[in-house]
XYZ file of C-alpha atoms in Angstrom:
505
model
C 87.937 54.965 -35.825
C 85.162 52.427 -35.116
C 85.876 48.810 -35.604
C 85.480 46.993 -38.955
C 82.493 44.735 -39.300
C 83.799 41.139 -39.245
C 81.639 38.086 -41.235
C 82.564 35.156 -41.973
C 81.207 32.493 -45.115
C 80.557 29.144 -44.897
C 80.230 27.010 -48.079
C 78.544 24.160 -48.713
C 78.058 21.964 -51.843
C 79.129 22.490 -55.059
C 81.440 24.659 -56.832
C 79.156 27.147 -58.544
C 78.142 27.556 -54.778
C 82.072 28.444 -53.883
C 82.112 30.968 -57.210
C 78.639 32.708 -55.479
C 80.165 33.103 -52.018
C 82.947 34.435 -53.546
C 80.803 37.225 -54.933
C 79.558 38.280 -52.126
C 82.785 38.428 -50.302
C 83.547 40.495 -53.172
C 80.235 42.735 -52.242
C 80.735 43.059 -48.045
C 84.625 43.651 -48.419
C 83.824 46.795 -51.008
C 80.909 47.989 -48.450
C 83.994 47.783 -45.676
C 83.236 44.171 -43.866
C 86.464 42.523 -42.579
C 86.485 39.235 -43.899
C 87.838 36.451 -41.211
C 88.248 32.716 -41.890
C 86.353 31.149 -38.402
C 82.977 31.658 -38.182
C 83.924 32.858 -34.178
C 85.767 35.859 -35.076
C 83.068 37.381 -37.108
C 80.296 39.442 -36.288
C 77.632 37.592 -38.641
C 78.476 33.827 -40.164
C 76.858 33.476 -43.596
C 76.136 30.286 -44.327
C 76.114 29.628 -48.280
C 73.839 26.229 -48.388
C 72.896 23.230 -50.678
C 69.791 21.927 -50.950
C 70.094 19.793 -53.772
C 69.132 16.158 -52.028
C 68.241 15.579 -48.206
C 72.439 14.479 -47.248
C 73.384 17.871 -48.839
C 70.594 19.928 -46.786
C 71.228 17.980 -43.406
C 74.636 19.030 -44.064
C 73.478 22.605 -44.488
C 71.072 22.439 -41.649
C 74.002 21.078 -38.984
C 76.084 23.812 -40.452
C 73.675 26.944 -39.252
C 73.093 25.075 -35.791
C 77.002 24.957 -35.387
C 77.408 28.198 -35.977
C 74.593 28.929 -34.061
C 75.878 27.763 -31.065
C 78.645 30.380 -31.573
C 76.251 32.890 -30.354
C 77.009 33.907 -26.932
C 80.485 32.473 -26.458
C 82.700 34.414 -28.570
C 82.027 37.651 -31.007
C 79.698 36.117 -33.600
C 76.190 37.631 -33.110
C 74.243 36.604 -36.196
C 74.047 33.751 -37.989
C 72.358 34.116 -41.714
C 71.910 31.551 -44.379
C 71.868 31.956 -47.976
C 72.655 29.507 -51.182
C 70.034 27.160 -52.437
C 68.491 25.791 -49.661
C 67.518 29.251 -48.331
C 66.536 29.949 -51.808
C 64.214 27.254 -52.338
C 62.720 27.040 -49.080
C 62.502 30.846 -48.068
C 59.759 31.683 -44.926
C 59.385 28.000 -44.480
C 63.029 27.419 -43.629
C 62.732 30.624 -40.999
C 59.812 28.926 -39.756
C 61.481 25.482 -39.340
C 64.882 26.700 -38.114
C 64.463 30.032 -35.761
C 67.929 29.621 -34.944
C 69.119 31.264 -38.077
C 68.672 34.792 -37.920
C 68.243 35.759 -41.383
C 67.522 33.223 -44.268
C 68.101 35.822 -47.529
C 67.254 34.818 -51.258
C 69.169 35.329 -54.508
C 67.463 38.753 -54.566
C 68.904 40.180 -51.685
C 72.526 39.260 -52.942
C 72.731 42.501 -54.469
C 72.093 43.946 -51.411
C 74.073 41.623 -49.029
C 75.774 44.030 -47.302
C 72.518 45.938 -46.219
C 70.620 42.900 -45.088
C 73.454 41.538 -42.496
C 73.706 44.972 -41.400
C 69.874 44.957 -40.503
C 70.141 41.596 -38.981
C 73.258 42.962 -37.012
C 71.111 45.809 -35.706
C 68.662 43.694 -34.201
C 66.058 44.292 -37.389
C 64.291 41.521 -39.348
C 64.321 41.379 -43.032
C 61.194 39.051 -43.936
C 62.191 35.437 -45.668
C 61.013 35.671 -49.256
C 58.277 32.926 -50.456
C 59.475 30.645 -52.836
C 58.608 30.553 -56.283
C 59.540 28.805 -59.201
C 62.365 30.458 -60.913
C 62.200 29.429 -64.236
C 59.246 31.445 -64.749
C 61.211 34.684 -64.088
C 62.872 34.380 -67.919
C 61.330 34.321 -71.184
C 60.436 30.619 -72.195
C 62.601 31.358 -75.592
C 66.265 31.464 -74.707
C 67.178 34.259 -77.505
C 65.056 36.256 -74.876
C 66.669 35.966 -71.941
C 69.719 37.818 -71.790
C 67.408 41.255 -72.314
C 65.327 40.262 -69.659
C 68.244 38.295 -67.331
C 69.513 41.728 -66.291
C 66.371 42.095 -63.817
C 66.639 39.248 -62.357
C 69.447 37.718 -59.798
C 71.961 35.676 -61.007
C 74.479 34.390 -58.229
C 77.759 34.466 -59.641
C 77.060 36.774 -62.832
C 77.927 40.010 -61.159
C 78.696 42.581 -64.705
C 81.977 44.092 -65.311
C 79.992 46.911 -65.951
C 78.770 46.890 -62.328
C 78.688 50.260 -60.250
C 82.807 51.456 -59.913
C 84.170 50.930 -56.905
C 85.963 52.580 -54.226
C 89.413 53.507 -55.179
C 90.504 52.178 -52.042
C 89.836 48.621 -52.230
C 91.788 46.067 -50.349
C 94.937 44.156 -52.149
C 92.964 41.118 -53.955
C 89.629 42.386 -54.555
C 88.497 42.572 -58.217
C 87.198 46.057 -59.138
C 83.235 46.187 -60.112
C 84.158 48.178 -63.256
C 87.038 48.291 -65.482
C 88.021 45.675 -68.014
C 89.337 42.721 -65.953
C 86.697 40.732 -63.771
C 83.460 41.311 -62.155
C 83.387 42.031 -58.006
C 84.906 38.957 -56.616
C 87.051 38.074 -53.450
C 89.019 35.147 -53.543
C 88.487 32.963 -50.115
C 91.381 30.718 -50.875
C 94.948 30.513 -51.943
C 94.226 27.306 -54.069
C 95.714 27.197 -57.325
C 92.801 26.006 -58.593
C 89.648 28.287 -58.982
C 86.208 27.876 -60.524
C 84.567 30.254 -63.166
C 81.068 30.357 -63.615
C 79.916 29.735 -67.441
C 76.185 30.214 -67.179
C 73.370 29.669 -64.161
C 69.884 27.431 -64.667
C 69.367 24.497 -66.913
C 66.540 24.394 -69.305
C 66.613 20.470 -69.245
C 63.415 18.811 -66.930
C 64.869 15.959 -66.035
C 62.626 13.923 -63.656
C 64.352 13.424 -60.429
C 65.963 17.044 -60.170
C 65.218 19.898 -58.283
C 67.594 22.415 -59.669
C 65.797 24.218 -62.309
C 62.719 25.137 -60.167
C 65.596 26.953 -57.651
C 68.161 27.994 -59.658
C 66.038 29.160 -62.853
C 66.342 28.627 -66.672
C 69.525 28.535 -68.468
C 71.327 31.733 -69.298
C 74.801 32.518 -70.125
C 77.703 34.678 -68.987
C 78.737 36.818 -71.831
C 82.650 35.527 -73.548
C 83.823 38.996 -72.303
C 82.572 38.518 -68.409
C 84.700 34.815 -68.486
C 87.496 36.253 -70.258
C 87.389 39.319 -67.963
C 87.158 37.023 -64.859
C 89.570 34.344 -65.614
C 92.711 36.875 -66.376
C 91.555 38.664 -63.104
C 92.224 35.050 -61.267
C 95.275 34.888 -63.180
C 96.785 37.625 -61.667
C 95.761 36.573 -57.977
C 98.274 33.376 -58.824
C 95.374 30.994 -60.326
C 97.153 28.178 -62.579
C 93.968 26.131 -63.500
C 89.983 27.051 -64.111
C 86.872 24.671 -63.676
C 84.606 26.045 -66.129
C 80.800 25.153 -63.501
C 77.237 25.347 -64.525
C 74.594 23.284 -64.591
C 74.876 22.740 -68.078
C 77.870 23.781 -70.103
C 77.393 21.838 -73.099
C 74.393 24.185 -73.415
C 76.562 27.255 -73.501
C 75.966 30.094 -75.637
C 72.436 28.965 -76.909
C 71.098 32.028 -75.464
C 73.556 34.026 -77.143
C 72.904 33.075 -80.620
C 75.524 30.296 -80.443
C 75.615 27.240 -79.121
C 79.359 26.579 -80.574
C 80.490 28.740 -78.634
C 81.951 26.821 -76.353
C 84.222 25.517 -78.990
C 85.377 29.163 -79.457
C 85.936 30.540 -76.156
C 87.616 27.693 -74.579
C 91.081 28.279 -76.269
C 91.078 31.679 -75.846
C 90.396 31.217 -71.940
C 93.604 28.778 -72.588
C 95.117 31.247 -74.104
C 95.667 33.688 -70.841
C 98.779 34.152 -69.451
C 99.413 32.465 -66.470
C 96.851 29.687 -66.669
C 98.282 25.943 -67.202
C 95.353 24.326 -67.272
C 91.080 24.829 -68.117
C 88.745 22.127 -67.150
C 85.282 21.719 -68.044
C 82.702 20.126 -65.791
C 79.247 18.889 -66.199
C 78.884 17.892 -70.291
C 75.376 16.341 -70.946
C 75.689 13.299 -73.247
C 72.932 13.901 -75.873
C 74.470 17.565 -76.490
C 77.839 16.678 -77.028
C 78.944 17.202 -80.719
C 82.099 16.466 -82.486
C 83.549 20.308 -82.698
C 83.006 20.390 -78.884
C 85.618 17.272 -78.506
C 87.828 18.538 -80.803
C 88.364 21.189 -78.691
C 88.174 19.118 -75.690
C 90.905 17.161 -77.153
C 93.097 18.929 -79.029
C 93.366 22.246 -77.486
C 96.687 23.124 -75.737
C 96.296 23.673 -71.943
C 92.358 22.432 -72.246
C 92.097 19.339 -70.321
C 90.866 16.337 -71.854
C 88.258 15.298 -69.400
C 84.900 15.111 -69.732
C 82.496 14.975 -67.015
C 79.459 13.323 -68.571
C 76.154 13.315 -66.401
C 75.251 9.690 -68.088
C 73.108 8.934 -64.797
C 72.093 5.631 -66.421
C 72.744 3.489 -69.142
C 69.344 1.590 -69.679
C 66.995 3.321 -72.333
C 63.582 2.649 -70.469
C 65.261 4.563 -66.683
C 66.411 6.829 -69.487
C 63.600 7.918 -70.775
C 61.658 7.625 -67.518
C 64.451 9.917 -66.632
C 63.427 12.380 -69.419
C 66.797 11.685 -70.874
C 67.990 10.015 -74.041
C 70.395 7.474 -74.829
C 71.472 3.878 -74.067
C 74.387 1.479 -73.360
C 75.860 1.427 -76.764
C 75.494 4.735 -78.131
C 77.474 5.996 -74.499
C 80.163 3.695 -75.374
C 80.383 4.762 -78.858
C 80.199 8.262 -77.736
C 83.560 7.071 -75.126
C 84.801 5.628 -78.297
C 84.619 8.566 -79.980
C 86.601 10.536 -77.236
C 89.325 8.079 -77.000
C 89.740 8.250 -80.566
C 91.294 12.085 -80.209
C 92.749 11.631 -76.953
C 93.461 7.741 -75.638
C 94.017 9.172 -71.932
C 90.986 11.178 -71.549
C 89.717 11.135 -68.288
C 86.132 10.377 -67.660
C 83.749 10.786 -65.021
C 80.079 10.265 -64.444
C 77.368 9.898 -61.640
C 74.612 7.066 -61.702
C 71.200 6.728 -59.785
C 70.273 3.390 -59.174
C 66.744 2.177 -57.729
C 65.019 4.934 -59.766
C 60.980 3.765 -60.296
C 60.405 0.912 -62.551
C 64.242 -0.071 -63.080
C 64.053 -3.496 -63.493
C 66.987 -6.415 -63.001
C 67.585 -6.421 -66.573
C 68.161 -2.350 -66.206
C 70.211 -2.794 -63.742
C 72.239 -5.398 -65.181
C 72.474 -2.892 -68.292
C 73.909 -0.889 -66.337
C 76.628 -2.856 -64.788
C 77.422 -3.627 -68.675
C 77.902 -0.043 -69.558
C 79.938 0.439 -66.641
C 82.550 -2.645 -66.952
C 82.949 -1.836 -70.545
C 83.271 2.054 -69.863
C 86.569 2.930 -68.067
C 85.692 5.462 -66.136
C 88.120 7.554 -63.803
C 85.645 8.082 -61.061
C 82.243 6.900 -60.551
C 79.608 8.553 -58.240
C 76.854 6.372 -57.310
C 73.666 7.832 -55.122
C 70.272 5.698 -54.417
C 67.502 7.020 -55.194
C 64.893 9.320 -52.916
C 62.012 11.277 -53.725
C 63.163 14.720 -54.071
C 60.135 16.820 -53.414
C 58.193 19.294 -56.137
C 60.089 16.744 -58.903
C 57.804 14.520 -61.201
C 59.433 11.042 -60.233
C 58.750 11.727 -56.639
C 54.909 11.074 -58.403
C 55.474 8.088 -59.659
C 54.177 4.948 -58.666
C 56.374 2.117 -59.037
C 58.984 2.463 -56.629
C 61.227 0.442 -54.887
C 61.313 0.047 -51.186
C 64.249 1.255 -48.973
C 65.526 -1.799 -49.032
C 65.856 -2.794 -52.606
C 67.581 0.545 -53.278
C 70.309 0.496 -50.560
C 71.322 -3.135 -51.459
C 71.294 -2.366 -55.757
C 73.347 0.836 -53.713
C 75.696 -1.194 -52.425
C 76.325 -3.990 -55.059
C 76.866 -1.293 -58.118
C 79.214 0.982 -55.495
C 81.595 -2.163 -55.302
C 81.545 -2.328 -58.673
C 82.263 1.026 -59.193
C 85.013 1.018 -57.066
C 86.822 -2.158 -58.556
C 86.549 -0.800 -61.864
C 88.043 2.703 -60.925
C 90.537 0.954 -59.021
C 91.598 -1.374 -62.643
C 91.357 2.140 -64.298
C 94.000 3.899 -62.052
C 96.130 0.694 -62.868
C 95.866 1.044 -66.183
C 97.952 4.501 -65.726
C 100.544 2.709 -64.153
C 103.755 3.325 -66.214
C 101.759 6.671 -67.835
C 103.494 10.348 -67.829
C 101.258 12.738 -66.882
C 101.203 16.755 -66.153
C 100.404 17.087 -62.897
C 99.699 20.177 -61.072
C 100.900 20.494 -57.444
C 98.394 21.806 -55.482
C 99.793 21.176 -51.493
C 103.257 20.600 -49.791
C 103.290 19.084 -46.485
C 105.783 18.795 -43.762
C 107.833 15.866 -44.223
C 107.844 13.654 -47.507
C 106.489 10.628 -45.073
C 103.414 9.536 -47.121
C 102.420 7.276 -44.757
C 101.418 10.374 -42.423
C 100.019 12.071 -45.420
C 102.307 15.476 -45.687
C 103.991 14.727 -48.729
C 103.469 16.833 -51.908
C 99.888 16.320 -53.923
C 98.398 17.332 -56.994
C 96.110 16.610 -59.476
C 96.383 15.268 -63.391
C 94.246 16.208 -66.140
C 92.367 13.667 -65.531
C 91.311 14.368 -62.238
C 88.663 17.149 -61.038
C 89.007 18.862 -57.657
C 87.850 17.041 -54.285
C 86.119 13.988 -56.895
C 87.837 12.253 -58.880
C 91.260 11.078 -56.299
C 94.856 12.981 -56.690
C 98.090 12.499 -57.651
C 100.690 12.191 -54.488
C 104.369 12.095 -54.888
C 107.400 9.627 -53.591
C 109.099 13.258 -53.148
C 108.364 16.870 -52.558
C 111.842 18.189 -53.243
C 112.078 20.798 -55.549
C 108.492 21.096 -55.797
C 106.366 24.695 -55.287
C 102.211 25.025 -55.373
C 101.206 26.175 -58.542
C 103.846 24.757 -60.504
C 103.209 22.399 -63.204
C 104.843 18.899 -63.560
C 105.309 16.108 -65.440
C 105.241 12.734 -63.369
C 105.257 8.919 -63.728
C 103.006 6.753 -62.372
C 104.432 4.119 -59.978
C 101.571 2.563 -58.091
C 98.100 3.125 -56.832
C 95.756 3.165 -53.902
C 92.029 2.763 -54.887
C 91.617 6.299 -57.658
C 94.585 7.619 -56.483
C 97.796 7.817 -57.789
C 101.515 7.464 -56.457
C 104.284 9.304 -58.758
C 107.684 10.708 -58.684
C 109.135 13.881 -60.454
C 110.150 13.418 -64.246
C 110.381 17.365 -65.350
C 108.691 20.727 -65.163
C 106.468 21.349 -67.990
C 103.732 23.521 -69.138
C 103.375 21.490 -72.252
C 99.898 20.629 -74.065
C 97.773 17.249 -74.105
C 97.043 16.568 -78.193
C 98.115 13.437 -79.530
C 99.908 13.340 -82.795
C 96.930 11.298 -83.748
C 94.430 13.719 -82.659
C 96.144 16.977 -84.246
C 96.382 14.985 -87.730
């Protein structure tokens, strides 16, 4: 019996990225690939890049020349990039980086296993040219979901998806049948990601995304539902709910409530403890949608908020709306239903034309906000975006020091934040156990609250691990702090909701 193909998948980026590589695991292990961990005990090493801003597609770049260097030393004979960066750049990227010995588009996902065994032979499949994806859907979004099922859509493989073999390997979902679409798991996190809906019909000025990833279209209910009891199963106690827009949910669909519908039904599953949402845009939120948010047993009350500024002229230069006060009254709003909501939100400072006084807006918005976590990025031209046209721009200099003076801030702020939990109870979920309950050597016992996102937002790490198990819920107390992060010990086990008696009233 010949030897199984071997490959191996590197991810970079973000987490709609990890949902997409897990796809096409899902794809090579039905075609009969081996999957292996180290990219130097497979055959072909897929890289799954980001090419979002230049740190992300350095990152994705060193990545292919690593694994690159495999070649020749050890059993890996291919290396092949996919993911956005491959996506958006195409030919030119084959051109720039010869090293790589494949650079495949979304369109040849379907096909994955085909391609790498081509490249594996010694053939060449020809780098697509890029082209802007949002012309590959119907402008109207009631449109789209006819004419999605022609075009690629990492992450959105159908239930109803060709059957497959009856043979398939212990933890691979089946491409038919009523539970999940074709997806391997490349982990043995608790915590897994679920992909809501691809694209984003929003043109904001300094992003990229929608020219790569295409316009907005949904999952249907039934795919989620489908795919999150599938995860279940495989031991999954807590689902990040990833898109590039998921307050826009449903609008192709006929609904854009219905968000508000699905979410306790996903909470609903047996065996999940926890659903997260990520990336909520401000102007769309509405009060059902944080209602749910809030008051919804086992839905975490968290809300990612992609504010990116807080002065209405960057705003609006931004191609975004809102301001200082109507964000805080939106915050307001939230803590109103649910006091220890957690909060997060990314920033761009330096963006053309922001003036001192913008800037000093900002910094307003942010000490009176009481935000969890705080990302804050410079900005860069990105290139085919409309800022990167613009003609009042700051020099490299101004940026990195406005960089540096709101990142301090940031971090004192999320720092008084953390110690305002001090004292709190919250439900944590365990997520690691280490060796020895030293934390100083960093092996004790670590989780995550509700109000904390994976790899973001800091994590919860206990005094003790006794007792404790991955995957298992707990309730802890907050006994001191270290920048975002949180030191607890033990109260009880719990699998309890987060409404107040205030909000449920």
């Amino acid at each position: 019996m010949p030897e199984r193909r071997t490959v191996a998948l590197v991810t970079l980026g973000c987490a709609r990225n990890e949902v997409d590589s897990e796809e096409l695991a899902g794809r090579l292990e039905a075609d009969g690939w081996q999957l292996v961990e180290d990219a130097e005990e497979a055959d072909v090493a897929v890289v799954n890049t980001c090419g979002f801003v230049d740190a992300a597609k350095k990152d994705s770049v060193d990545a292919l020349l690593e694994a690159n260097d495999l070649k020749g030393h050890g059993r890996t004979q291919a290396v092949v990039a996919v993911g956005c960066m491959a996506e958006r750049y195409g030919k030119d990227l084959a051109e720039a980086l010869p090293e790589a010995d494949g650079i495949l588009g979304f369109d040849d996902y379907a096909d994955i296993s085909d391609r790498l065994q081509t490249i594996l032979s010694g053939g060449v499949h020809a780098s697509h040219t890029p082209r802007d994806r949002r012309k590959l859907l119907p402008i109207s979004p009631a449109e789209r979901q006819a004419a999605g099922a022609a075009v690629a859509l990492p992450g959105h493989a159908p239930v109803e998806a060709a059957p497959a073999p009856r043979d398939l390997p212990d933890g691979l979902a089946p491409a038919s049948g009523p539970r999940a679409p074709l997806r391997r798991r490349l982990g043995s996190s608790p915590v897994a990601s679920v992909k809501l809906a691809s694209g984003c019909d929003r043109r904001c000025t300094f992003c990229a995304i929608p020219s790569f990833r295409g316009s907005f279209i949904s999952r249907r209910p039934s795919d989620v539902l489908g795919e999150t009891r599938w995860l279940a199963e495989q031991g999954v106690k807590e689902v990040m709910l990833v898109s590039e827009n998921n307050t826009s949910y449903g609008k192709d669909l006929g609904d854009i409530r219905l968000l508000e519908t699905l979410l306790p039904e996903l909470a609903a599953v047996d065996g999940i403890e926890r659903v997260r949402v990520s990336y909520l845009q401000p102007a769309e939120m509405r009060p059902g949608l944080i209602d749910v948010l809030t008051c919804t047993e086992k839905v975490a009350p968290y809300f990612d908020l992609s504010f990116q500024h807080s002065a209405p002229a960057v705003l609006r230069s931004m191609r975004r709306f809102g301001d200082t006060d109507r964000f805080l009254e939106l915050l307001d709003q939230i803590r109103a239903k649910a006091p220890e909501a957690g909060v997060r939100s990314n920033f761009i400072v330096g963006f053309p034309g922001e003036s001192e006084d913008d800037l000093a807006d900002l910094e307003r918005f942010l000490t009176h906000a009481r935000l969890d976590a705080i990302g804050v990025f410079g900005y860069s031209d990105e290139e085919g975006t409309e800022a990167a046209t613009y003609q009042d721009k700051h020099d490299v200099d101004t940026v990195a020091d406005r960089l540096a003076r709101v990142s301090q801030l940031a971090d004192e702020l999320t720092a008084q934040r953390a110690d305002e939990r001090l004292g709190e109870t919250l439900e944590v979920l365990v997520e690691s156990l280490g060796a020895a309950d030293d934390l100083d050597e960093d092996e004790g016992a670590v989780g995550r609250a509700a109000h904390q996102a994976p790899e973001t937002d800091g994590q919860v790490r206990f005094t003790s691990a006794a007792g404790l198990t991955v995957g298992r819920m707990v309730r802890a107390k907050v006994v001191g702090t270290e920048g975002v992060d949180l030191l607890a010990e033990v109260a009880e086990l719990t699998t309890s909701g987060v409404c107040t008696e205030e909000a449920a009233r």
